[in-house]
Coordinates of C-alpha atoms in Angstrom, one line a residue:
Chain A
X1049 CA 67.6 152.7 -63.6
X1050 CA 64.0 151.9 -64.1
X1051 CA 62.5 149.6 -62.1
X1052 CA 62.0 147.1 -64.7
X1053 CA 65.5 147.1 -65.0
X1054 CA 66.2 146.4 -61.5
X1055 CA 63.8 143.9 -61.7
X1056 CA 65.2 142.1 -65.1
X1057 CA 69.3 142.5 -63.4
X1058 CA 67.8 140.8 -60.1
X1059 CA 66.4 138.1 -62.3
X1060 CA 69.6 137.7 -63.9
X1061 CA 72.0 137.3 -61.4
X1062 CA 69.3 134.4 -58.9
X1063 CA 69.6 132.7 -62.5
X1064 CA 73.2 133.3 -61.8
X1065 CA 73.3 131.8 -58.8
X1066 CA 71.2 129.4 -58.9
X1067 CA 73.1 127.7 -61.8
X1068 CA 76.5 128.8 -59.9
X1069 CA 74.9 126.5 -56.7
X1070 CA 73.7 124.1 -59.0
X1071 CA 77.2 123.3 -60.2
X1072 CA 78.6 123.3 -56.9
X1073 CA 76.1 121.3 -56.0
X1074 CA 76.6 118.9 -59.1
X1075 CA 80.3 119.0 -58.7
X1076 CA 80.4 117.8 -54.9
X1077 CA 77.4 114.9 -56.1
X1078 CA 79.9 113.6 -58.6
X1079 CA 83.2 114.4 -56.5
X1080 CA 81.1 111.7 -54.0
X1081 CA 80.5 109.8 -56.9
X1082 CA 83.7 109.4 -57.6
X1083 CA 85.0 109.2 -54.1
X1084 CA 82.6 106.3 -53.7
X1085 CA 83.4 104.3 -56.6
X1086 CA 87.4 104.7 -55.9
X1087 CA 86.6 103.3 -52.7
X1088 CA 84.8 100.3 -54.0
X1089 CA 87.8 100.1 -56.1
X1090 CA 90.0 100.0 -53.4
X1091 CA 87.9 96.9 -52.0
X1092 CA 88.2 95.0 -54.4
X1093 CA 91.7 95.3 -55.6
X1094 CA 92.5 94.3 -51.9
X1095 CA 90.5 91.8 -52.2
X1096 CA 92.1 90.4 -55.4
X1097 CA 95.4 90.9 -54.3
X1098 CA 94.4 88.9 -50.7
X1099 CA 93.0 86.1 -53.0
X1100 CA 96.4 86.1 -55.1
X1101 CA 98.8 85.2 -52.3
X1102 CA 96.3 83.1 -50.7
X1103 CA 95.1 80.7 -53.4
X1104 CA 98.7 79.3 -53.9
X1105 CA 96.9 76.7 -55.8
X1106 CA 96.1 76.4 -59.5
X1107 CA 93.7 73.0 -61.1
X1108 CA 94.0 71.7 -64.4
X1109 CA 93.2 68.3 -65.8
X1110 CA 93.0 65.5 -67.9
X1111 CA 89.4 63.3 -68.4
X1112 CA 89.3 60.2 -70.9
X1113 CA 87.1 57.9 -72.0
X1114 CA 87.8 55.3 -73.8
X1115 CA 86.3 52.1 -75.9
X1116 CA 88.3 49.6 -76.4
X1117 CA 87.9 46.6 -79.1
X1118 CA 90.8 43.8 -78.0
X1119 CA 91.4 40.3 -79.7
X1120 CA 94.3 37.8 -79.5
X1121 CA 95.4 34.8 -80.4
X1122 CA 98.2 32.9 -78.9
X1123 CA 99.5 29.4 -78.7
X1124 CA 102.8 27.3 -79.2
X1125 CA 104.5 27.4 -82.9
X1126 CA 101.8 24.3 -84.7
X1127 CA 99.6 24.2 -82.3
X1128 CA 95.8 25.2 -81.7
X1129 CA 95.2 28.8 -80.9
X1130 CA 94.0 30.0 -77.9
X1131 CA 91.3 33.5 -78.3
X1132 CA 90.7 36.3 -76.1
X1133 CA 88.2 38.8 -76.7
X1134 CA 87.8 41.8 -74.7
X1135 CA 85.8 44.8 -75.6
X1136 CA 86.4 47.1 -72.7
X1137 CA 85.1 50.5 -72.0
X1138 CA 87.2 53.0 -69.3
X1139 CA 87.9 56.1 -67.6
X1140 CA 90.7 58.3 -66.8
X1141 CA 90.3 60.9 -64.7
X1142 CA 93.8 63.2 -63.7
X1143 CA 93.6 66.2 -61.3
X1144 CA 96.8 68.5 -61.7
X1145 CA 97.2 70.7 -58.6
X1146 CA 99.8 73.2 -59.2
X1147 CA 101.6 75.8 -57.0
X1148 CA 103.8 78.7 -57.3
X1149 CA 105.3 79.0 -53.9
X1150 CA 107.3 81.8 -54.6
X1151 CA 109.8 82.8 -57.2
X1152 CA 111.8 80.2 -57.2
X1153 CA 109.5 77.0 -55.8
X1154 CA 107.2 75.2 -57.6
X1155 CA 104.9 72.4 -56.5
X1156 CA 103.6 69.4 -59.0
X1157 CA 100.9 67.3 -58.2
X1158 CA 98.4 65.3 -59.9
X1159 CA 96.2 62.7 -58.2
X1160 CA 94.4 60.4 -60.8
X1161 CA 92.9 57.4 -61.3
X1162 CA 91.7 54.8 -64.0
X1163 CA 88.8 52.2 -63.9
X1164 CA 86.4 50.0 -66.2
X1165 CA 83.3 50.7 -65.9
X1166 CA 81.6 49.4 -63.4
X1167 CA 85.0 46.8 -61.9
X1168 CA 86.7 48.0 -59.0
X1169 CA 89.7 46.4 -57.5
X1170 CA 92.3 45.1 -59.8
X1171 CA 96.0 44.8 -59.5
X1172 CA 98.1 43.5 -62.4
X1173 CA 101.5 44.8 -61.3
X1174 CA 103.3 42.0 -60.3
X1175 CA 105.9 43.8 -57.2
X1176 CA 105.8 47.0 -55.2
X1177 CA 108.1 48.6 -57.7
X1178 CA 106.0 48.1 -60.3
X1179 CA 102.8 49.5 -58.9
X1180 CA 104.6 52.6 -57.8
X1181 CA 106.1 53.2 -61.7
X1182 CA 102.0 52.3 -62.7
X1183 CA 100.7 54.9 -60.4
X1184 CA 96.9 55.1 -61.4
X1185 CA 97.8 53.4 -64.7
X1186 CA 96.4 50.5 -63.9
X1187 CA 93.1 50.5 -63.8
X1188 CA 92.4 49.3 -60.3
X1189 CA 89.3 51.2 -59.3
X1190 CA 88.5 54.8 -58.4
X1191 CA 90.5 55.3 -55.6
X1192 CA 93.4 57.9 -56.7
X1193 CA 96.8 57.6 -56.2
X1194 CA 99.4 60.4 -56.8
X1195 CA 101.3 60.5 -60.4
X1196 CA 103.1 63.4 -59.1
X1197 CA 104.4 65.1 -56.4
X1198 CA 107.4 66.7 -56.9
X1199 CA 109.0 70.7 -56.1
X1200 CA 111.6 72.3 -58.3
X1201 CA 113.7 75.2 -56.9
X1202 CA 114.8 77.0 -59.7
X1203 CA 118.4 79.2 -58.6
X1204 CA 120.1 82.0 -60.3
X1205 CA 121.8 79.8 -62.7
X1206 CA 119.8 78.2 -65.4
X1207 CA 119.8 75.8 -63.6
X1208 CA 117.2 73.7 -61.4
X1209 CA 116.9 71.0 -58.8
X1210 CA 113.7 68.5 -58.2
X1211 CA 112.9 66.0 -55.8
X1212 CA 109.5 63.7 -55.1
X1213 CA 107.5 61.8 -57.5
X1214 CA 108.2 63.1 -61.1
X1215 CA 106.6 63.2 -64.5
X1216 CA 109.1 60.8 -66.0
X1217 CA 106.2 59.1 -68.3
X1218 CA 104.1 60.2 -71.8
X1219 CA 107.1 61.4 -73.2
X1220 CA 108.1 62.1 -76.7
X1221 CA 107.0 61.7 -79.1
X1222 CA 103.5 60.2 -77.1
X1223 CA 102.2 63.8 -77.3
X1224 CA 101.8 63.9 -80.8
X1225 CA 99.6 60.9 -81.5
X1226 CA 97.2 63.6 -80.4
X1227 CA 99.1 66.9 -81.6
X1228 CA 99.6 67.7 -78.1
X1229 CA 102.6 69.4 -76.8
X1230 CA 105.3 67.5 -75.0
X1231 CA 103.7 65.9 -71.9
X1232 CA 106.1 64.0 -70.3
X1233 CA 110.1 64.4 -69.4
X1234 CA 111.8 60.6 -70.2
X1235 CA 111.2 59.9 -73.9
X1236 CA 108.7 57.3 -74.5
X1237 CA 110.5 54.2 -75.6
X1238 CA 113.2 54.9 -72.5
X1239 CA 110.5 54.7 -69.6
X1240 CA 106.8 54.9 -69.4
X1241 CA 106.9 54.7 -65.6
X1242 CA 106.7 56.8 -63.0
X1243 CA 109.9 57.5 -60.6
X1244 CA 110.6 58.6 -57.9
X1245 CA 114.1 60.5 -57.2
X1246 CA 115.6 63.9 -57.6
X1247 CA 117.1 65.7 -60.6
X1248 CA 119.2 68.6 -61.3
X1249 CA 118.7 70.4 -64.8
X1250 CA 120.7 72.7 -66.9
X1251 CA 119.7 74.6 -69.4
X1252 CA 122.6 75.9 -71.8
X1253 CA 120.3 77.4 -74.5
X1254 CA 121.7 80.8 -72.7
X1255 CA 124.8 80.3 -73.9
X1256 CA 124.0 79.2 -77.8
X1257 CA 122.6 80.8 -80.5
X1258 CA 119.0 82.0 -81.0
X1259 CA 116.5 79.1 -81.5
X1260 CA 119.4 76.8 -80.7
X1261 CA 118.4 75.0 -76.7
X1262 CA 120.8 72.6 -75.2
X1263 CA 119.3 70.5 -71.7
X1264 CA 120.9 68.0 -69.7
X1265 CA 119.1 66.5 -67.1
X1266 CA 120.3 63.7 -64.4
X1267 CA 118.0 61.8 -62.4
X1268 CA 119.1 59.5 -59.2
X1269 CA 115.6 57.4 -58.3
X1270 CA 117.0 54.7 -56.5
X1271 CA 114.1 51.7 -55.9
X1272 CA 113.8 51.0 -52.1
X1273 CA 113.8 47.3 -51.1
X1274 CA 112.1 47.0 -47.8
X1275 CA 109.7 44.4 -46.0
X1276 CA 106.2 44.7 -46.9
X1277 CA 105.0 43.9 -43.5
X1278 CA 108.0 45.0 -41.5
X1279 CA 109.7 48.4 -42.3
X1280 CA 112.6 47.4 -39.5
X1281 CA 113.5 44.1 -42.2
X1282 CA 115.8 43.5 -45.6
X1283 CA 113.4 41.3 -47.4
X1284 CA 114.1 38.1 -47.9
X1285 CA 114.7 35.4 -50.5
X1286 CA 115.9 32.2 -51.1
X1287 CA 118.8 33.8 -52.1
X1288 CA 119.5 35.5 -48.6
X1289 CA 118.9 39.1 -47.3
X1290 CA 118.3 41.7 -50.4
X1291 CA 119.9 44.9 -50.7
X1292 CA 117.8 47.6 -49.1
X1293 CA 118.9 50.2 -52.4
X1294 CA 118.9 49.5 -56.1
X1295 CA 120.9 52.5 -57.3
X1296 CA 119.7 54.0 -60.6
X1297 CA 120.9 57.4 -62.7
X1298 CA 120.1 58.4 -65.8
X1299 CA 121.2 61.4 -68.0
X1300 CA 118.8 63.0 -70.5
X1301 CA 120.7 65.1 -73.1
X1302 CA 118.7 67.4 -75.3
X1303 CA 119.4 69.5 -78.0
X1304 CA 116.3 71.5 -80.4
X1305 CA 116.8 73.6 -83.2
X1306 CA 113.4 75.7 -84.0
X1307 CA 111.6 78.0 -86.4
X1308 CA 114.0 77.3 -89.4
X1309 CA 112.7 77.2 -92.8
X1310 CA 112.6 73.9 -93.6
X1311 CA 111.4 72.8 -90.3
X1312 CA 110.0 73.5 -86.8
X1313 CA 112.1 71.9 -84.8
X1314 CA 114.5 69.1 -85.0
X1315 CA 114.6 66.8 -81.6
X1316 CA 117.5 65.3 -80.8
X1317 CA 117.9 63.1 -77.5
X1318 CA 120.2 60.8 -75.8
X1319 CA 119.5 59.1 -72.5
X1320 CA 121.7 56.8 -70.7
X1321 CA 120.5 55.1 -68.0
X1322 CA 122.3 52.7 -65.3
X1323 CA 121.2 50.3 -62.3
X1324 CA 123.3 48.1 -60.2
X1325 CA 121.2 45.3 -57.5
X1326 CA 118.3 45.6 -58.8
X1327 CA 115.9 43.1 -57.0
X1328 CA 112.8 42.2 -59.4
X1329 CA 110.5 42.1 -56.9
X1330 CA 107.1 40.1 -57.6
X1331 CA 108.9 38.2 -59.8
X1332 CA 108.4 34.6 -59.2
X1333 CA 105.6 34.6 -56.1
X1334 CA 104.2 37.9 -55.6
X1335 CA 101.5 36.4 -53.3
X1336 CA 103.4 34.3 -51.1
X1337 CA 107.0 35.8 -50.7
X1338 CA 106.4 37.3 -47.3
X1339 CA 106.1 34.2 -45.8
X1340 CA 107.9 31.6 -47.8
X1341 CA 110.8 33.5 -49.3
X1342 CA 110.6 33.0 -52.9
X1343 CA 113.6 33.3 -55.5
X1344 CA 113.5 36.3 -58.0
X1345 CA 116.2 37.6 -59.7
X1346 CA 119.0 40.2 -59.3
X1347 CA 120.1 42.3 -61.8
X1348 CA 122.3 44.8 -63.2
X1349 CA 121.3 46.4 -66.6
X1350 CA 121.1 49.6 -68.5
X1351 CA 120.7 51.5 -71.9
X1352 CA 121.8 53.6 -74.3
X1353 CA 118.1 55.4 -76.0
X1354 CA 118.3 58.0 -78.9
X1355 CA 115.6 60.0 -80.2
X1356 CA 116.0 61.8 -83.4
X1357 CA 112.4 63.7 -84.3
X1358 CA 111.6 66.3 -87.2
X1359 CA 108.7 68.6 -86.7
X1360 CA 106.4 70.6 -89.0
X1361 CA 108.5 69.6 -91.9
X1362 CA 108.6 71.9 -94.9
X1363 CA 106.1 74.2 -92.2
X1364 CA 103.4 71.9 -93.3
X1365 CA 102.9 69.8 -90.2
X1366 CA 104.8 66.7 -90.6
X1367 CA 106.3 65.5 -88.0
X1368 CA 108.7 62.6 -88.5
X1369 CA 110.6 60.3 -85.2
X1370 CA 112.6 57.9 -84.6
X1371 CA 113.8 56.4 -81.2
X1372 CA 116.6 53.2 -80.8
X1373 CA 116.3 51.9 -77.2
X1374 CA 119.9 49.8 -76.6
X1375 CA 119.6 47.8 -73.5
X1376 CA 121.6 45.6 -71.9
X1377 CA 121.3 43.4 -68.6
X1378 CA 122.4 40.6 -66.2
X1379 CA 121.3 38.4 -63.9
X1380 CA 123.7 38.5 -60.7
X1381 CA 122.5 35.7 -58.7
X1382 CA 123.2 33.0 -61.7
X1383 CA 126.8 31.7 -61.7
X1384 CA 127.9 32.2 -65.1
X1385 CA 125.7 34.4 -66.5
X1386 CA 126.7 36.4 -69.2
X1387 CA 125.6 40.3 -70.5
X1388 CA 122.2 40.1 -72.5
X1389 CA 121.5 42.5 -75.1
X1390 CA 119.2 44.4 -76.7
X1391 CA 117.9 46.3 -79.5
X1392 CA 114.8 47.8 -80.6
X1393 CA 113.1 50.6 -82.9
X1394 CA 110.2 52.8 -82.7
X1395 CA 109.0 55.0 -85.5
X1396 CA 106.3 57.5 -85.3
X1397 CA 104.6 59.6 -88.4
X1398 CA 102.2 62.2 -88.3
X1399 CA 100.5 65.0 -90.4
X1400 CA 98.9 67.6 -88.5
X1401 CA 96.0 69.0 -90.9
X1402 CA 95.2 72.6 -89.8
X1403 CA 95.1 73.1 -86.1
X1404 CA 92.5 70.3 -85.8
X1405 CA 93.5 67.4 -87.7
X1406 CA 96.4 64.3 -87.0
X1407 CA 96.6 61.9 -89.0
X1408 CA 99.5 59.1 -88.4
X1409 CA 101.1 55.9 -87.9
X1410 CA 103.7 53.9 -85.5
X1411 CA 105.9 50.9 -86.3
X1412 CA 107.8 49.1 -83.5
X1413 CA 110.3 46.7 -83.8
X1414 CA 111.7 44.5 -80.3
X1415 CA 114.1 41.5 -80.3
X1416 CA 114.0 38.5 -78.1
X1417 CA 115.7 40.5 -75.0
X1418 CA 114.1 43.6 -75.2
X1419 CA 112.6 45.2 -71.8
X1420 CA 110.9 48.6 -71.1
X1421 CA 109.4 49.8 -67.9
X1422 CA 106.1 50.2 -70.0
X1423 CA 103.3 50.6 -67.0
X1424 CA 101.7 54.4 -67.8
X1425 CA 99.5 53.4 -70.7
X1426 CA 95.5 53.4 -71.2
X1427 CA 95.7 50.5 -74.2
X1428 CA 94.4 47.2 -73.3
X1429 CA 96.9 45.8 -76.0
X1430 CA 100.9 45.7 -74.6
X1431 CA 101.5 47.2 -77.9
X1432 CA 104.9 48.5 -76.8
X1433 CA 105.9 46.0 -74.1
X1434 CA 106.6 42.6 -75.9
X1435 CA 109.7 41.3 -76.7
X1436 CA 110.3 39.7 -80.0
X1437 CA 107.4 41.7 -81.4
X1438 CA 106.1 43.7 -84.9
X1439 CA 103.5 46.2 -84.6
X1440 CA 101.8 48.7 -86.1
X1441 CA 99.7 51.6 -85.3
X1442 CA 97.6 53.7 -86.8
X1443 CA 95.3 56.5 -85.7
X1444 CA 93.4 59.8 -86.3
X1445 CA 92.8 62.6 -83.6
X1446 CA 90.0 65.5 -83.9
X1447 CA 89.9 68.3 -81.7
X1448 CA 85.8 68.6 -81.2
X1449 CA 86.2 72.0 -79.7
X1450 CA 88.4 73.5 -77.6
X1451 CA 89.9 71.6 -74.9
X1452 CA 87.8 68.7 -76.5
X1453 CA 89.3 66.1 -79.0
X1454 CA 88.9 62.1 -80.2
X1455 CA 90.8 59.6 -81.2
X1456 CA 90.7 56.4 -83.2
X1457 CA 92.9 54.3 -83.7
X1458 CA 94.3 50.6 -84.7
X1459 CA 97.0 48.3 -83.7
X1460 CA 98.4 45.3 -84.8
X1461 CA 100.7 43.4 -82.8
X1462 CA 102.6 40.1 -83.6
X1463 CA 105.6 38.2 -81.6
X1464 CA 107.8 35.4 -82.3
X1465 CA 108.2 33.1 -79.5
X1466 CA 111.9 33.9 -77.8
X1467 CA 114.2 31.2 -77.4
X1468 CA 115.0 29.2 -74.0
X1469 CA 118.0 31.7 -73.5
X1470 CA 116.0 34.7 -73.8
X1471 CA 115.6 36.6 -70.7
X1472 CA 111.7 36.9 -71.6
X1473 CA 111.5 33.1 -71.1
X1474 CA 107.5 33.8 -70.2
X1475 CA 107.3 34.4 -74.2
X1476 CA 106.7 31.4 -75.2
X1477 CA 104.0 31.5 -77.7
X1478 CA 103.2 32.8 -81.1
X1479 CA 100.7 36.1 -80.8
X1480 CA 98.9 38.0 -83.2
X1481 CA 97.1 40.3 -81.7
X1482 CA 94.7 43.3 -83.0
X1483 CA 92.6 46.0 -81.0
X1484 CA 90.2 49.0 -82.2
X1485 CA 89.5 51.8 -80.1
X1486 CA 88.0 55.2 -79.8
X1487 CA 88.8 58.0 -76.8
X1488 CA 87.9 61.3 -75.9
X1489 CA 90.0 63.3 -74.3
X1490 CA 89.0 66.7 -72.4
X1491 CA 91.5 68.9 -70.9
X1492 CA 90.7 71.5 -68.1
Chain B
X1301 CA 88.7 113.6 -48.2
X1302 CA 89.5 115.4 -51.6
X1303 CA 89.7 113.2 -54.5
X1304 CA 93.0 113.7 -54.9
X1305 CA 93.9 112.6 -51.6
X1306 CA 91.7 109.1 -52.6
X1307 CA 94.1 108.7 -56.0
X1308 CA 97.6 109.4 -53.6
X1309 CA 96.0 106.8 -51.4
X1310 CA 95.2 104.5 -54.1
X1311 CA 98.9 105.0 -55.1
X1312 CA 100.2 104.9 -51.8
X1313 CA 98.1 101.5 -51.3
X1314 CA 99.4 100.6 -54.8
X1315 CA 103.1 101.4 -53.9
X1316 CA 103.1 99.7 -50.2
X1317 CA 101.8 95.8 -52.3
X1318 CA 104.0 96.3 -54.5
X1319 CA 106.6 96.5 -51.9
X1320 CA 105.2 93.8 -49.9
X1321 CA 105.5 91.1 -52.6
X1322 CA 108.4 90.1 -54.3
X1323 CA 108.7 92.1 -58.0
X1324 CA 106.9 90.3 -60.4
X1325 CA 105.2 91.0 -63.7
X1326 CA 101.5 90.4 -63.9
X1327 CA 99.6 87.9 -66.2
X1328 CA 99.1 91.3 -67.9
X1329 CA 102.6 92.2 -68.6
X1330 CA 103.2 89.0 -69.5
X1331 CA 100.6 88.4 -72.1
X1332 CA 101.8 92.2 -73.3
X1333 CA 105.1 91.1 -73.6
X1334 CA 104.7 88.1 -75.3
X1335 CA 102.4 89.5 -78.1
X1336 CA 104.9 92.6 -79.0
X1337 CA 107.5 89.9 -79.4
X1338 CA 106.2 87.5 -80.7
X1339 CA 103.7 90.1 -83.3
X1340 CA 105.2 93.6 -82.7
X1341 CA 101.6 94.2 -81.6
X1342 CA 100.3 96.3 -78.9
X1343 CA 97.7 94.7 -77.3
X1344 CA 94.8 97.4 -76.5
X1345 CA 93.0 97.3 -73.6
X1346 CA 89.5 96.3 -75.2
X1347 CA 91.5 93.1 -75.7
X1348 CA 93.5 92.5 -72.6
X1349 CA 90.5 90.7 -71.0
X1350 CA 90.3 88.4 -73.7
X1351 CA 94.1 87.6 -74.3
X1352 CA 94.6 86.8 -70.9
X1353 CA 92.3 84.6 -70.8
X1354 CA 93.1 82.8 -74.2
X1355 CA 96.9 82.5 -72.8
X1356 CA 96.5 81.3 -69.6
X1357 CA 93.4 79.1 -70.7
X1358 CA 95.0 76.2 -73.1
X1359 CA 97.4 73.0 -73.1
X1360 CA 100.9 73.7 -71.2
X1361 CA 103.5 74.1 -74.2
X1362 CA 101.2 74.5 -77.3
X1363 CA 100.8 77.7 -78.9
X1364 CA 97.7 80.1 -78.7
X1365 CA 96.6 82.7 -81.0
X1366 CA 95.5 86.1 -78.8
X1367 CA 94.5 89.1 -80.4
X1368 CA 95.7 87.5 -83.9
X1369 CA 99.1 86.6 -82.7
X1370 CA 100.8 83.4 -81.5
X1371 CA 102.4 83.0 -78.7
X1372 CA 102.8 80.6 -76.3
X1373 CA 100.9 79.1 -73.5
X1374 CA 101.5 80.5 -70.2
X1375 CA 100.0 78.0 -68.0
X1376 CA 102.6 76.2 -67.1
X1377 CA 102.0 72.3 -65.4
X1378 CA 105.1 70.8 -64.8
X1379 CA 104.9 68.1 -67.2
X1380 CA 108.6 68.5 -68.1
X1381 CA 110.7 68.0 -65.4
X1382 CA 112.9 71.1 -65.1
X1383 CA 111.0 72.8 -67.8
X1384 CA 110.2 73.0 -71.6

């Protein structure tokens, strides 16, 4: 072998070599690599799965603002008209804090609050019962009060059990005045109140066919009568000492049908509803009953409410409703009172026009006895509180973007004066009333 | 230590959390889930992020459309006592 040979094999194998090293070298840099970003990995995987079980917690919201153009006229039957005009501008603001505790617990809360601009202070509900079914309603300032608080345990069965405050209120078919989903449990011309209570809820879709759900849900949210300056004392009235508990149940029975050719879903609902002692607290001298005892009335009432609703008719976004609200009541502490009854309509339309678009209309229809716990709303006009009334609504929502939509909207509202036996013997006028308004609405 | 002693570690770390919590599926699952029923769709991975997201980011009880398909929203908010 030649020198040059030896030479040109010696050159050969350092190039070996070295490119042998180099990979060595290049495979322990990247094995590093590698090493390095696994353990970075690790990190933060820890640290997610730390910030999982420790942020129980989950926010959501609701913010509304709102214009609102109100005028009405009122007066006895013949007589001169008096007019108020009110053109109102508000906010609503709603803080949902959610948590999953653990499989089976849930936590609901939402602490809110409605004002005017620029007016603090108000208070229009008229006894403590009242202002608790308001909640934040009300638009007394912007100090928040809780619209919710409630837990649900959900066990084995389909089956679960809730107690606290509850999301009774801005039922169907309230949602789709702004082609929301359902956002409330009672249907809307039942109650529009918050309760208090505890519920048990079964689900028997499990055991029907596909698309076919069957729900029955009872409530027991008993009002507690208590002193307002003394929590050792029965209030009292003229009438003596009153009952510290107003029992009240109610049973919510509902059955859907969905995704069927011709429609969406069909709604039917039933609710019954019972209360025995109920003391209607405020009534007669909200201001001065804790000193001079005043005299409201005891009652015993409840309903019958049905709610029959169509949606996405012929899969082209009509929605069609209709809900029957069949009260009853009696006052216990007049001798020889007798049942009063009750019976009123609400009718909702709607078209939904793409995913962006509703455009629809309400007609209501109440008779000289009619009563609804109607204290959740944002409308400066009663519009479905007045006995002996005719109204109509009609409105259009936009959704401006996501999680961003408006509404406008007008009502008309007109009622009879009730008779001296009516048990709405405040309704003494004739009213035609009329309101314009505008909102937006952003959900977070 | 080797690089495959970090991935049996990952694993290991993996196996131990999911044996410290109770058994449940992730949002990921979830969304997965929903979208081959609902579509008969699998949902791949450039557009998990983004699906995820879209269910879990929109009004309790509507629908959403992820990846093309509609399914419904997972955030859930107790609006329904007792659910639905």
């Amino acid at each position: 072998m030649s020198a040059n040979m030896i030479f040109k094999n010696s050159l050969l194998i350092s190039a070996i070599a070295l490119f042998g090293f180099s990979s060595v070298s290049f495979a322990q840099a990247k094995a590093e690599s590698v090493d390095s970003r696994l353990e970075k990995l690790e990190d933060r995987l820890l640290e997610v799965e730390i910030q999982k079980q420790l942020n129980k917690l989950s926010f959501s919201g609701t913010f509304i603002n709102r214009f609102e153009y109100y005028k009405t006229e009122y007066g006895l039957p013949g007589a001169a008209k008096t007019t108020d005009t009110l053109k109102l501008f508000s906010t609503y603001f709603a803080l949902n804090m959610d948590a999953t505790v653990t499989d089976k617990i849930s936590l609901y809360s939402t602490l809110a609050m409605s004002k005017f601009w620029n007016n603090e202070g108000r208070n229009e509900a008229p006894g403590y019962w009242s202002g608790a079914e308001a909640g934040s309603y009300g638009y007394k300032g912007a100090t928040p009060m809780f619209d919710r608080a409630y837990m649900t345990y959900k066990f084995d069965l389909p089956m679960t059990f809730s107690i606290g405050r509850m999301s009774t209120n801005n039922g169907l078919p309230a949602n789709q005045i702004d082609g929301f989903p359902r956002q409330g449990t009672y249907p809307r011309f039942s109650f529009n109140a918050i309760f208090d209570g505890l519920a048990l809820v079964y689900d028997f879709s499990g055991y029907l066919p596909k698309d076919h759900n069957l729900t029955v849900r009872a409530f027991y949210t008993p009002y507690m009568n208590v002193s307002p300056i003394d929590r050792t004392k029965q209030i009292e009235d003229s009438g003596g000492k009153v009952e510290s508990n107003t029992p009240m149940y109610s049973i919510l029975t509902e059955y859907t049908l969905s995704d069927t050719p011709a429609f969406g879903k069909l709604n039917l609902a039933h609710m019954f509803n019972d209360y025995r002692n109920f003391y209607w607290d405020g009534f007669n001298n909200p201001n001065t009953h804790p000193v001079t005892p005043p005299n409201n009335p005891y009652y015993e009432g409840g309903f019958n409410m049905l709610y029959a609703g169509l949606e996405d008719i012929g899969r082209f976004g009509l929605n069609v409703s209709a809900s029957g609200l069949f009260y009853w009541s009696k006052l216990l502490d007049t001798p020889g009172a007798s049942n009063q009854y009750s019976t009123a309509y609400l009718f909702n339309v709607n078209q939904n026009i793409g995913d962006k678009l509703v455009i629809g209309a309400e007609y209501i229809k109440t008779d000289e006895n009619y009563y609804i716990d109607e204290w959740t709303y944002l409308n400066i006009i009663p519009f479905y509180k007045m006995a002996n009334s005719k109204g109509y609504h009609g409105f259009v929502a936009y959704k401006l973007a996501q999680n961003l939509s408006t509404r406008v909207g007008y009502y008309n509202l007109k009622l009879d004066p009730c008779s001296p036996t009516s048990t709405n013997p405040t309704l003494d006028k004739e009213v035609n009333s009329d309101a314009y308004y505008v909102n937006l609405r952003l959900d977070f | 230590m080797s690089l495959m002693t970090r991935i049996a570690g990952l694993v290991a770390f993996a196996l131990i959390l999911s044996a410290s919590f109770p058994a449940k599926a992730g949002k990921i699952d979830e969304v997965k889930a929903a979208v081959q029923a609902a579509c008969n769709k699998e949902l791949l991975s450039g557009e998990l992020t983004a699906a995820v997201m879209g269910a879990y980011d929109c009004n309790p009880g509507s629908k959403v459309t992820v990846a093309g398909c509609a399914i419904d929203c997972k955030k859930t908010s107790g609006s329904v006592v007792g659910g639905k």
